[in-house]
CSV table of C-alpha atoms in Angstrom, one decimal:
chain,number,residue,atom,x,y,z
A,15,UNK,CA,5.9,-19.9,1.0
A,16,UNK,CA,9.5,-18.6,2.6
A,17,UNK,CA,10.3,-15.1,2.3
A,18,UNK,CA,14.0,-15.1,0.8
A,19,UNK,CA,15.8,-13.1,2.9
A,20,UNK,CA,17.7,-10.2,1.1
A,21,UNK,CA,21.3,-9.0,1.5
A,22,UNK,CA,21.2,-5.7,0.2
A,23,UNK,CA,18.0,-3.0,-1.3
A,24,UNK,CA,19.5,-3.3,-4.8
A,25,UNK,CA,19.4,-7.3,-4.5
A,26,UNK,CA,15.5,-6.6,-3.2
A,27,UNK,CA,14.4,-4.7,-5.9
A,28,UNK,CA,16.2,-6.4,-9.2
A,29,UNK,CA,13.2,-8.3,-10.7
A,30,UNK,CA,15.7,-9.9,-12.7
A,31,UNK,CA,17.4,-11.6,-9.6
A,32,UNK,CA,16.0,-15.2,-9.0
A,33,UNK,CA,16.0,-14.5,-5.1
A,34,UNK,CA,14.6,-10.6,-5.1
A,35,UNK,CA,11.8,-9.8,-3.1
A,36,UNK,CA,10.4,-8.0,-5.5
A,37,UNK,CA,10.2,-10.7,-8.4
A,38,UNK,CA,8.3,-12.9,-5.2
A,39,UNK,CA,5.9,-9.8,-5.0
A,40,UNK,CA,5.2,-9.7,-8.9
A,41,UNK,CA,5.0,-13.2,-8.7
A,42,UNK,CA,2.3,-13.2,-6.4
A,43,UNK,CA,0.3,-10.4,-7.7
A,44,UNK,CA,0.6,-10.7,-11.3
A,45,UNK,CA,-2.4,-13.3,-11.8
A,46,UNK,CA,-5.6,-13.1,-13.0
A,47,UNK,CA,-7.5,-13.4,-10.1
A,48,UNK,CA,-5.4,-10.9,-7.5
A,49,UNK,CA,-5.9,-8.3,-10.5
A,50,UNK,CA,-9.8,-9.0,-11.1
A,51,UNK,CA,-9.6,-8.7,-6.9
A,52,UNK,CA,-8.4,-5.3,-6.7
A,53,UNK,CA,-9.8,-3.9,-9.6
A,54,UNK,CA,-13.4,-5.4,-8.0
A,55,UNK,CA,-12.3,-4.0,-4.3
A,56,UNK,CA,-11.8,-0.6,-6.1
A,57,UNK,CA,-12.5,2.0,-3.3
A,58,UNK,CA,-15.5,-0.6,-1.7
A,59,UNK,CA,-15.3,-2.7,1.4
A,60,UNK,CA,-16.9,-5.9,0.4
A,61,UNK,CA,-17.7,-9.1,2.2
A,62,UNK,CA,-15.8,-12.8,1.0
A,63,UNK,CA,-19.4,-13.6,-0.6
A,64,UNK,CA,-19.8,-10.2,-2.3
A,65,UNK,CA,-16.3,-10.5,-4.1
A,66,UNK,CA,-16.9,-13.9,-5.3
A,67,UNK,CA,-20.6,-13.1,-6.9
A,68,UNK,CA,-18.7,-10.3,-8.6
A,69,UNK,CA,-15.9,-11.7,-10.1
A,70,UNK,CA,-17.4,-14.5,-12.7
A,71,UNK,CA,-15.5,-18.1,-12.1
A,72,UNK,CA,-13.2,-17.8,-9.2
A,73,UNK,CA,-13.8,-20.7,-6.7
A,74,UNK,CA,-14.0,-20.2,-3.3
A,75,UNK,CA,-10.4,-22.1,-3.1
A,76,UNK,CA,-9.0,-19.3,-5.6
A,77,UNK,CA,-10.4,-16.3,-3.8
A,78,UNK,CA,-9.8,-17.6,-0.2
A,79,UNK,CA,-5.9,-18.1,-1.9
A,80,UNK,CA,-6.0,-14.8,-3.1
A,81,UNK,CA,-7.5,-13.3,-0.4
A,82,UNK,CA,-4.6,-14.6,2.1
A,83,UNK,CA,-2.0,-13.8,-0.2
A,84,UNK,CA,-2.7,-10.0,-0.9
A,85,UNK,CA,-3.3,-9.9,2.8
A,86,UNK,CA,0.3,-11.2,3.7
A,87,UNK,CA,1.5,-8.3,1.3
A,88,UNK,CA,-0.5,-5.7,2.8
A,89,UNK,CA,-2.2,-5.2,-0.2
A,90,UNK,CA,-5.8,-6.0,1.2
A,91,UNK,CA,-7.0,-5.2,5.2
A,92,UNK,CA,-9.0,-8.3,6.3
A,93,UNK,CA,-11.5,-7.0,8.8
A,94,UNK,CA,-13.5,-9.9,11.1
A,95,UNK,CA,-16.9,-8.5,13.1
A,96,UNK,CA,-17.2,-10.6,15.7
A,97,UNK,CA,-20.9,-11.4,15.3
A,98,UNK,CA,-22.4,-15.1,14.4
A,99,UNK,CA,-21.9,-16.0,12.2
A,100,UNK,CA,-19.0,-13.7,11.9
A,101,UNK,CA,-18.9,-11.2,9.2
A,102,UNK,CA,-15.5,-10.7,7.1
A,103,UNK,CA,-14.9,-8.1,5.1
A,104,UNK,CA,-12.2,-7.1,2.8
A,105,UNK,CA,-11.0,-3.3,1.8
A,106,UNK,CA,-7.7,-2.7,-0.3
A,107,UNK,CA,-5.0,-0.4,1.9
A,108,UNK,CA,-3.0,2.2,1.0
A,109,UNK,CA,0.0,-0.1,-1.3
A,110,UNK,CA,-3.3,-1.7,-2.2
A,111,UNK,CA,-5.1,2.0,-3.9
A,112,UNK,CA,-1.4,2.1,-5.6
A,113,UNK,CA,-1.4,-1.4,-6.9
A,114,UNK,CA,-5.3,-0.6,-8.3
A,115,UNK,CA,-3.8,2.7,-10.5
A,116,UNK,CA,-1.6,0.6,-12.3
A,117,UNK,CA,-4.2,-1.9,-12.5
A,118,UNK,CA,-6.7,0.8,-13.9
A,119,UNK,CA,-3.8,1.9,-16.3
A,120,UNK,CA,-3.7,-2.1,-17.6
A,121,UNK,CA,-7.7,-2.2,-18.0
A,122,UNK,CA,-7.6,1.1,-20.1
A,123,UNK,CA,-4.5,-0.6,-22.5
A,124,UNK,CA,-7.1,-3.4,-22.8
A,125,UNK,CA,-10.1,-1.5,-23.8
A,126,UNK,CA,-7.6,0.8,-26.4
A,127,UNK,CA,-5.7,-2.1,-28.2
A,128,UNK,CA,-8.3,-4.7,-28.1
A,129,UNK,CA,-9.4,-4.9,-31.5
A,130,UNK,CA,-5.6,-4.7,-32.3
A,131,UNK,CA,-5.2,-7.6,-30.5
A,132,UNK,CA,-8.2,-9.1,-32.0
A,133,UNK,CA,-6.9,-8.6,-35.7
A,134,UNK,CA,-3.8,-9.8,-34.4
A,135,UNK,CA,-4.6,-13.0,-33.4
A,136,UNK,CA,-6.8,-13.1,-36.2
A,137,UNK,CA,-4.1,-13.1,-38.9
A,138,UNK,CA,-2.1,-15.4,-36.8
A,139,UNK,CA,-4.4,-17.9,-36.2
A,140,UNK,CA,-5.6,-18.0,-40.3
C-alpha cells in the first residue's frame, strides 16, 4: 500500500476526502480482526501463537496481515528475542492503549443494545 501524500492537515484529517490520511488509517483499522487484536492485546504482551489461540477463526494469513498492518501504524510494538527459535511478541503502544478505549467504548454499545439489535433484526427478517 502507498501512503497518499497530503497537501495540507485539514486535507489529512477530512475522512470524507478520498485521498486523507486519515480515511487510509480508518480504513485499515476498522476490521474485524485489527479490533478483536487490540481488544485481545489489552494491556498484555503476547506472543504471535498466544494471539491466534485467543482470537477464535483468524488464520495465520489474517493475523500475520493484521499484525504488519497495525505495526506500520504504530499501533502495535513488534518485539523479536533473538533466541532459536526466535520468540516474537506483540504489545499495543501508546496510539495503540488510545485506539483500545474507543474499542472498549464499541464492546460496551454491543453488550447494551444487543438484544435491541436482536429484536431488530428479528422483525426485519420475519
Amino acid at each position: 500500500m502507498v501512503t497518499k501524500q497530503i497537501k495540507g492537515p485539514s486535507e489529512g484529517t477530512d475522512l470524507r476526502r478520498a485521498d486523507s490520511l486519515a480515511r487510509e488509517i480508518f480504513s485499515d483499522v476498522a476490521n474485524k480482526w485489527a479490533l478483536l487484536i487490540i481488544e485481545t492485546l489489552g494491556e498484555r504482551t503476547l506472543r504471535f501463537s498466544e494471539l491466534r489461540n485467543e482470537i477464535e477463526g483468524i488464520s495465520h494469513k489474517m493475523l500475520t496481515q493484521n499484525l504488519r498492518m497495525l505495526e506500520r501504524n504504530g499501533l502495535v510494538e513488534r518485539d523479536v528475542h533473538p533466541t532459536i527459535p526466535p520468540r516474537v511478541e506483540y504489545t499495543l503502544t501508546e496510539p495503540g492503549q488510545g485506539l483500545r478505549a474507543t474499542v472498549d467504548g464499541m464492546c460496551d454499545w454491543t453488550h447494551r443494545y444487543l438484544g435491541h439489535i436482536e429484536a431488530a433484526r428479528h422483525r426485519f427478517d420475519t
